[in-house]
């Protein structure tokens, strides 16, 4: 079987495009994300990862983690997942929104902590009901 010159050119172009794609993907994977500051002190520094750029690998890892968290929230009847906004950056989970009481806030935090791959949970959940206040008839 003999290939025509136009078909050979198309194969050559496809090979070079594939090669360029592989090189680009490798360059993106090697690029650093957020670096930690080395201050020279023995105290461990945790960078604020919320606004850091992410590599494609970190982006996919965070997206998978987000899916696990959302499915865990949806399967749990005790947590109102409609009012909780979840953000994942470099394995750190940020919880924002409103919950009705401290029990729901604690349940949401514990559910997130129970998932493999979660490095840290930053809870900024606010309470809509501060609790019941009992007053006497006096």
Backbone as a chain_set.jsonl record, in Angstrom:
{"seq": "XXXXXXXXXXXXXXXXXXXXXXXXXXXXXXXXXXXXXXXXXXXXXXXXXXXXXXXXXXXXXXXXXXXXXXXXXXXXXXXXXXXXXXXXXXXXXXXXXXXXXXXXXXXXXXXXXXXXXXXXXXXXXXXXXXXXXXXXXX", "coords": {"N": [[0.84, -1.18, 0.0], [0.662, 2.119, -0.955], [1.17, 5.366, 0.185], [-0.378, 8.451, -0.535], [1.142, 11.619, -1.476], [-0.163, 13.828, -0.267], [-1.488, 12.667, 1.883], [0.676, 11.762, 3.327], [1.819, 14.203, 4.065], [-0.203, 15.175, 5.752], [-0.069, 13.311, 7.846], [2.479, 13.898, 8.755], [2.127, 16.535, 9.644], [0.267, 16.103, 11.699], [1.827, 14.553, 13.439], [3.784, 16.45, 14.177], [2.159, 18.356, 15.44], [1.189, 16.822, 17.569], [3.61, 16.343, 18.89], [4.272, 18.988, 19.628], [2.145, 19.482, 21.374], [2.687, 17.642, 23.446], [5.142, 18.645, 24.401], [4.299, 21.18, 25.287], [2.488, 20.43, 27.291], [4.202, 19.157, 29.092], [5.788, 21.322, 29.841], [3.904, 22.898, 31.178], [3.322, 21.265, 33.348], [5.681, 21.275, 34.727], [5.979, 23.888, 35.529], [6.056, 26.013, 38.358], [3.694, 26.378, 41.038], [2.257, 28.086, 43.656], [4.768, 29.256, 45.625], [6.381, 28.586, 48.711], [7.422, 30.836, 51.253], [10.726, 31.164, 52.203], [11.853, 31.957, 55.09], [13.911, 31.48, 56.73], [13.463, 31.014, 59.359], [12.651, 28.627, 61.941], [9.958, 28.176, 62.016], [7.118, 26.814, 60.493], [5.879, 27.873, 57.422], [2.778, 28.603, 56.055], [1.517, 29.148, 53.006], [-0.896, 31.444, 51.694], [-3.177, 29.91, 49.923], [-5.403, 30.507, 48.499], [-5.599, 32.419, 46.431], [-3.624, 31.711, 44.652], [-1.902, 30.736, 41.648], [-2.544, 27.762, 39.752], [-1.165, 24.662, 38.728], [-1.887, 22.541, 35.881], [-2.161, 19.915, 36.843], [-2.664, 20.291, 39.585], [-5.048, 21.689, 39.335], [-6.802, 19.757, 38.24], [-6.705, 17.864, 40.287], [-7.825, 19.358, 42.384], [-10.375, 19.728, 41.304], [-11.377, 17.12, 41.27], [-11.41, 16.625, 44.004], [-13.27, 18.549, 44.751], [-15.574, 17.491, 43.559], [-15.878, 15.15, 45.091], [-16.434, 16.289, 47.594], [-18.821, 17.71, 47.095], [-20.542, 15.582, 46.396], [-20.565, 14.206, 48.791], [-21.783, 16.1, 50.463], [-24.3, 16.235, 49.209], [-25.299, 13.673, 49.678], [-25.69, 13.651, 52.367], [-28.119, 14.197, 54.809], [-28.204, 15.969, 56.888], [-26.834, 18.295, 56.385], [-27.276, 21.367, 54.818], [-26.695, 21.773, 51.662], [-27.204, 23.701, 49.763], [-26.785, 26.304, 50.609], [-24.114, 26.485, 51.119], [-21.018, 27.382, 49.93], [-18.364, 25.971, 48.227], [-14.883, 26.007, 47.871], [-11.893, 24.939, 46.424], [-8.456, 24.882, 46.714], [-5.317, 23.825, 45.958], [-5.619, 21.573, 47.631], [-6.604, 22.679, 49.936], [-9.588, 23.411, 51.521], [-12.117, 25.75, 51.252], [-14.835, 26.937, 52.979], [-17.698, 28.728, 52.524], [-20.592, 30.725, 53.281], [-23.94, 30.271, 54.578], [-25.25, 28.715, 57.46], [-27.72, 27.041, 59.498], [-27.288, 26.508, 62.237], [-24.84, 25.859, 64.861], [-24.384, 23.155, 64.883], [-24.811, 22.261, 62.221], [-22.726, 23.639, 61.002], [-20.503, 22.411, 62.19], [-20.947, 19.774, 61.319], [-20.622, 20.066, 58.528], [-17.905, 20.808, 58.386], [-16.721, 18.515, 59.517], [-17.525, 16.551, 57.689], [-16.097, 17.337, 55.408], [-13.463, 17.116, 56.331], [-13.292, 14.369, 56.574], [-12.759, 13.34, 54.09], [-10.468, 11.86, 51.881], [-7.461, 13.393, 50.873], [-7.928, 16.005, 51.524], [-6.272, 18.705, 52.722], [-6.468, 20.845, 54.531], [-9.046, 22.649, 56.24], [-10.77, 25.591, 55.831], [-13.035, 27.345, 57.442], [-15.547, 29.581, 56.855], [-18.131, 29.875, 57.542], [-21.245, 31.294, 58.287], [-23.676, 31.892, 60.858], [-27.173, 31.65, 60.64], [-29.072, 31.383, 62.573], [-28.558, 32.172, 65.723], [-28.998, 30.694, 67.933], [-31.236, 29.436, 70.448], [-32.876, 31.548, 72.661], [-33.744, 31.513, 75.928], [-36.22, 32.913, 77.86], [-37.38, 34.003, 80.966], [-40.589, 34.342, 82.603], [-40.543, 36.55, 84.16]], "CA": [[0.0, 0.0, 0.0], [1.457, 3.324, -1.108], [0.447, 6.548, 0.651], [-0.256, 9.61, -1.422], [1.941, 12.692, -0.856], [-0.984, 14.677, 0.604], [-1.734, 11.912, 3.106], [1.936, 11.747, 4.065], [1.963, 15.524, 4.667], [-1.153, 15.261, 6.86], [0.483, 12.529, 8.943], [3.621, 14.634, 9.268], [1.597, 17.675, 10.391], [-0.318, 15.564, 12.922], [2.92, 14.171, 14.328], [4.409, 17.648, 14.741], [1.197, 18.951, 16.372], [1.199, 15.985, 18.759], [4.867, 16.612, 19.568], [4.14, 20.313, 20.251], [1.222, 19.332, 22.496], [3.398, 16.949, 24.523], [6.122, 19.581, 24.953], [3.552, 22.197, 26.029], [1.942, 19.815, 28.506], [5.315, 18.945, 30.024], [6.195, 22.628, 30.357], [2.907, 23.323, 32.149], [3.427, 20.448, 34.553], [6.909, 21.62, 35.429], [5.868, 25.242, 36.053], [5.684, 26.008, 39.773], [2.489, 27.082, 41.464], [2.593, 28.993, 44.742], [5.934, 28.837, 46.395], [6.366, 29.029, 50.099], [8.512, 31.749, 51.557], [11.731, 30.624, 53.09], [12.296, 33.089, 55.889], [15.053, 31.096, 57.528], [13.063, 30.685, 60.725], [12.207, 27.242, 62.056], [8.503, 28.115, 62.011], [6.589, 26.402, 59.19], [5.069, 28.911, 56.783], [1.734, 28.12, 55.166], [1.13, 30.195, 52.071], [-2.318, 31.595, 51.424], [-3.334, 29.248, 48.63], [-6.699, 30.816, 47.892], [-5.467, 33.213, 45.21], [-2.435, 31.285, 43.923], [-2.106, 30.046, 40.378], [-2.429, 26.315, 39.885], [-0.732, 23.902, 37.561], [-2.994, 21.694, 35.417], [-2.313, 18.758, 37.718], [-3.331, 20.763, 40.799], [-6.418, 22.047, 38.96], [-7.573, 18.513, 38.114], [-6.789, 17.29, 41.633], [-8.808, 20.149, 43.126], [-11.704, 19.468, 40.737], [-11.794, 15.802, 41.762], [-11.715, 16.816, 45.417], [-14.54, 19.302, 44.805], [-16.636, 16.532, 43.255], [-16.068, 14.291, 46.266], [-17.067, 17.083, 48.651], [-20.21, 17.985, 46.702], [-21.334, 14.354, 46.487], [-20.719, 13.911, 50.223], [-22.803, 17.028, 50.96], [-25.609, 15.88, 48.657], [-25.775, 12.425, 50.262], [-25.945, 13.837, 53.786], [-29.376, 14.918, 55.039], [-28.062, 16.919, 57.991], [-26.168, 19.518, 55.923], [-27.955, 22.046, 53.719], [-25.615, 22.096, 50.725], [-27.575, 24.806, 48.874], [-26.303, 27.581, 51.12], [-22.675, 26.4, 51.383], [-20.181, 27.494, 48.745], [-17.102, 25.264, 48.452], [-13.781, 26.374, 46.982], [-10.734, 24.1, 46.719], [-7.187, 25.349, 46.135], [-4.139, 23.086, 46.413], [-5.993, 20.669, 48.717], [-7.201, 23.436, 51.031], [-11.004, 23.597, 51.24], [-12.694, 26.961, 51.826], [-16.288, 26.85, 53.092], [-18.348, 30.028, 52.698], [-22.048, 30.671, 53.194], [-24.762, 30.367, 55.773], [-25.845, 27.505, 58.019], [-28.73, 27.43, 60.482], [-26.811, 26.436, 63.616], [-23.456, 25.399, 65.028], [-24.332, 21.728, 64.564], [-24.613, 22.127, 60.773], [-21.373, 24.104, 60.68], [-19.584, 21.353, 62.61], [-21.154, 18.626, 60.425], [-20.006, 20.385, 57.234], [-16.459, 20.747, 58.561], [-16.33, 17.123, 59.744], [-17.681, 15.819, 56.427], [-14.989, 17.693, 54.52], [-12.225, 16.549, 56.893], [-13.29, 12.914, 56.444], [-12.447, 12.981, 52.71], [-9.04, 11.719, 51.598], [-6.912, 14.404, 49.986], [-8.143, 17.337, 52.088], [-5.143, 19.075, 53.565], [-6.879, 21.768, 55.576], [-10.379, 23.209, 56.039], [-10.935, 26.952, 56.308], [-14.481, 27.537, 57.522], [-16.039, 30.945, 57.018], [-19.582, 29.719, 57.568], [-21.923, 32.19, 59.221], [-24.899, 31.324, 61.406], [-28.408, 32.426, 60.475], [-29.78, 31.273, 63.842], [-27.518, 32.174, 66.743], [-29.376, 29.814, 69.036], [-32.48, 29.768, 71.121], [-32.703, 32.297, 73.91], [-34.858, 31.245, 76.83], [-36.507, 34.006, 78.767], [-38.369, 33.677, 81.987], [-41.782, 35.201, 82.589], [-40.349, 37.712, 85.048]], "C": [[0.886, 1.244, 0.0], [0.603, 4.511, -0.672], [0.675, 7.697, -0.322], [0.545, 10.7, -0.713], [1.109, 13.572, 0.075], [-1.278, 13.976, 1.931], [-0.472, 11.853, 3.963], [2.174, 13.089, 4.751], [1.039, 15.678, 5.867], [-0.637, 14.491, 8.072], [1.659, 13.261, 9.583], [3.167, 15.824, 10.117], [0.998, 17.205, 11.719], [0.757, 15.161, 13.926], [3.556, 15.396, 14.972], [3.464, 18.35, 15.715], [1.156, 18.157, 17.673], [2.466, 16.235, 19.572], [4.814, 17.957, 20.286], [3.221, 20.255, 21.468], [1.926, 18.685, 23.686], [4.402, 17.88, 25.191], [5.421, 20.653, 25.779], [3.013, 21.641, 27.334], [3.044, 19.593, 29.534], [5.771, 20.269, 30.633], [5.213, 23.125, 31.401], [2.997, 22.536, 33.448], [4.649, 20.811, 35.384], [6.817, 23.0, 36.074], [5.457, 25.205, 37.522], [4.386, 26.76, 40.0], [2.883, 28.111, 42.498], [3.791, 28.457, 45.482], [5.798, 29.306, 47.825], [7.577, 29.928, 50.321], [9.481, 31.074, 52.51], [12.322, 31.785, 53.868], [13.513, 32.756, 56.729], [14.693, 30.744, 58.958], [12.578, 29.247, 60.787], [10.695, 27.084, 62.02], [8.022, 27.779, 60.605], [5.672, 27.494, 58.653], [4.048, 28.254, 55.878], [1.288, 29.285, 54.295], [-0.385, 30.254, 51.948], [-2.568, 31.079, 50.016], [-4.598, 29.664, 47.902], [-6.564, 31.545, 46.558], [-4.241, 32.841, 44.374], [-2.804, 30.634, 42.596], [-1.861, 28.567, 40.57], [-1.926, 25.714, 38.589], [-1.918, 23.059, 37.095], [-3.228, 20.475, 36.299], [-3.045, 19.15, 39.002], [-4.786, 21.123, 40.507], [-7.296, 20.801, 38.882], [-7.749, 17.866, 39.484], [-7.823, 18.029, 42.477], [-10.225, 19.907, 42.614], [-12.239, 18.108, 41.203], [-12.189, 15.895, 43.231], [-13.034, 17.559, 45.597], [-15.715, 18.37, 44.52], [-16.929, 15.607, 44.419], [-16.808, 15.028, 47.377], [-18.528, 17.326, 48.331], [-21.07, 16.729, 46.818], [-21.554, 13.959, 47.944], [-21.78, 14.817, 50.841], [-24.195, 16.633, 50.473], [-26.163, 14.612, 49.293], [-26.107, 12.564, 51.743], [-27.198, 14.69, 53.981], [-29.242, 16.009, 56.091], [-27.439, 18.25, 57.565], [-26.933, 20.083, 54.736], [-26.895, 22.537, 52.733], [-25.95, 23.242, 49.788], [-26.981, 26.135, 49.321], [-24.808, 27.581, 51.441], [-21.923, 26.429, 50.054], [-18.818, 26.893, 49.066], [-16.092, 25.716, 47.407], [-12.574, 25.549, 47.395], [-9.526, 24.653, 45.973], [-6.037, 24.587, 46.765], [-4.445, 22.189, 47.616], [-6.574, 21.351, 49.935], [-8.642, 23.757, 50.644], [-11.497, 24.825, 51.989], [-14.21, 26.825, 51.803], [-16.834, 28.237, 53.389], [-19.852, 29.832, 52.643], [-22.704, 30.746, 54.55], [-25.266, 28.991, 56.171], [-26.779, 27.93, 59.154], [-28.225, 27.402, 61.915], [-25.389, 25.889, 63.66], [-23.319, 23.922, 64.7], [-24.089, 21.522, 63.064], [-23.222, 22.591, 60.364], [-20.351, 23.021, 61.021], [-19.707, 20.128, 61.699], [-20.487, 18.856, 59.071], [-18.486, 20.281, 57.327], [-15.994, 19.301, 58.724], [-16.473, 16.277, 58.476], [-16.51, 16.079, 55.489], [-13.687, 17.079, 55.021], [-12.141, 15.042, 56.698], [-12.902, 12.431, 55.045], [-10.936, 12.929, 52.521], [-8.6, 12.794, 50.612], [-7.103, 15.82, 50.495], [-7.0, 17.644, 53.032], [-5.552, 19.912, 54.755], [-8.257, 22.283, 55.235], [-10.404, 24.606, 56.65], [-12.436, 27.245, 56.261], [-14.8, 29.007, 57.776], [-17.562, 30.927, 56.98], [-20.175, 30.61, 58.644], [-23.238, 31.552, 59.655], [-26.087, 32.235, 61.13], [-29.21, 32.432, 61.755], [-28.726, 31.144, 64.931], [-27.841, 31.269, 67.928], [-30.646, 30.291, 69.689], [-32.173, 30.463, 72.437], [-33.952, 32.047, 74.755], [-35.017, 32.408, 77.796], [-37.552, 33.552, 79.782], [-39.513, 34.654, 81.916], [-41.622, 36.443, 83.431], [-40.377, 38.992, 84.282]], "O": [[1.754, 1.396, 0.859], [-0.542, 4.652, -1.1], [1.77, 7.883, -0.853], [0.621, 10.71, 0.516], [1.614, 14.022, 1.103], [-1.314, 14.619, 2.98], [-0.552, 11.89, 5.191], [2.668, 13.131, 5.877], [1.435, 16.242, 6.887], [-0.755, 14.964, 9.203], [1.818, 13.246, 10.804], [3.739, 16.096, 11.172], [1.204, 17.845, 12.751], [0.613, 15.401, 15.125], [3.838, 15.393, 16.171], [3.921, 18.891, 16.722], [1.094, 18.739, 18.756], [2.411, 16.329, 20.798], [5.26, 18.064, 21.428], [3.487, 20.905, 22.479], [1.77, 19.143, 24.817], [4.504, 17.903, 26.418], [5.894, 21.004, 26.86], [3.073, 22.306, 28.368], [2.832, 19.819, 30.726], [6.104, 20.324, 31.817], [5.621, 23.71, 32.404], [2.771, 23.084, 34.527], [4.643, 20.666, 36.607], [7.501, 23.262, 37.063], [4.579, 24.423, 37.887], [4.033, 27.665, 39.244], [3.763, 28.933, 42.242], [3.798, 27.305, 45.916], [5.159, 30.323, 48.097], [8.609, 29.791, 49.663], [9.074, 30.481, 53.509], [13.184, 32.508, 53.368], [14.089, 33.635, 57.371], [15.532, 30.229, 59.697], [12.135, 28.703, 59.775], [10.198, 25.958, 61.997], [8.468, 28.389, 59.633], [4.789, 27.976, 59.363], [4.402, 27.438, 55.028], [0.751, 30.278, 54.786], [-1.07, 29.24, 52.082], [-2.213, 31.732, 49.035], [-4.838, 29.208, 46.784], [-7.353, 31.3, 45.645], [-3.862, 33.592, 43.475], [-3.881, 30.057, 42.448], [-1.081, 28.157, 41.43], [-2.227, 26.199, 37.499], [-2.87, 22.881, 37.855], [-4.368, 20.048, 36.48], [-3.938, 18.434, 39.456], [-5.661, 20.888, 41.34], [-8.411, 20.795, 39.403], [-8.831, 17.373, 39.802], [-8.603, 17.407, 43.197], [-11.172, 19.884, 43.4], [-13.428, 17.974, 41.495], [-13.187, 15.309, 43.65], [-13.82, 17.237, 46.488], [-16.747, 18.46, 45.184], [-18.089, 15.31, 44.707], [-17.696, 14.469, 48.021], [-19.388, 17.166, 49.198], [-22.206, 16.8, 47.287], [-22.612, 13.435, 48.292], [-22.588, 14.363, 51.651], [-25.16, 16.689, 51.235], [-27.378, 14.482, 49.436], [-26.743, 11.679, 52.316], [-27.326, 15.766, 53.397], [-30.096, 16.892, 56.169], [-27.509, 19.229, 58.307], [-27.208, 19.374, 53.768], [-26.277, 23.581, 52.939], [-25.067, 23.721, 49.076], [-26.704, 27.0, 48.49], [-24.288, 28.562, 51.973], [-22.164, 25.605, 49.171], [-18.19, 27.261, 50.059], [-16.4, 25.797, 46.217], [-12.259, 25.463, 48.582], [-9.568, 24.863, 44.761], [-5.805, 24.69, 47.97], [-3.619, 22.062, 48.52], [-6.996, 20.68, 50.876], [-8.893, 24.306, 49.572], [-11.321, 24.936, 53.202], [-14.805, 26.623, 50.744], [-16.471, 28.85, 54.392], [-20.336, 28.881, 52.029], [-22.121, 31.213, 55.529], [-25.662, 28.196, 55.319], [-26.653, 29.026, 59.701], [-28.684, 28.194, 62.739], [-24.816, 25.511, 62.638], [-22.249, 23.479, 64.283], [-23.256, 20.701, 62.679], [-22.606, 22.001, 59.477], [-19.444, 22.747, 60.236], [-18.701, 19.513, 61.344], [-19.858, 17.949, 58.526], [-17.849, 19.721, 56.435], [-14.987, 18.904, 58.137], [-15.652, 15.398, 58.215], [-15.994, 15.158, 54.855], [-12.892, 16.577, 54.226], [-11.043, 14.485, 56.658], [-12.733, 11.23, 54.837], [-10.214, 13.832, 52.943], [-9.292, 13.067, 49.631], [-6.503, 16.751, 49.958], [-6.782, 16.937, 54.017], [-5.049, 19.719, 55.862], [-8.614, 22.352, 54.059], [-10.102, 24.786, 57.83], [-13.025, 27.375, 55.188], [-14.379, 29.591, 58.774], [-18.197, 31.842, 56.455], [-19.672, 30.674, 59.766], [-23.837, 30.773, 58.914], [-26.019, 33.443, 61.358], [-29.955, 33.377, 62.013], [-28.072, 30.106, 65.042], [-27.017, 31.109, 68.828], [-31.072, 31.429, 69.493], [-31.327, 30.023, 73.216], [-35.071, 32.34, 74.334], [-34.067, 32.826, 78.458], [-38.48, 32.809, 79.46], [-39.42, 35.681, 81.244], [-42.493, 37.312, 83.415], [-40.23, 40.065, 84.867]]}, "num_chains": 1, "name": "protein.A"}
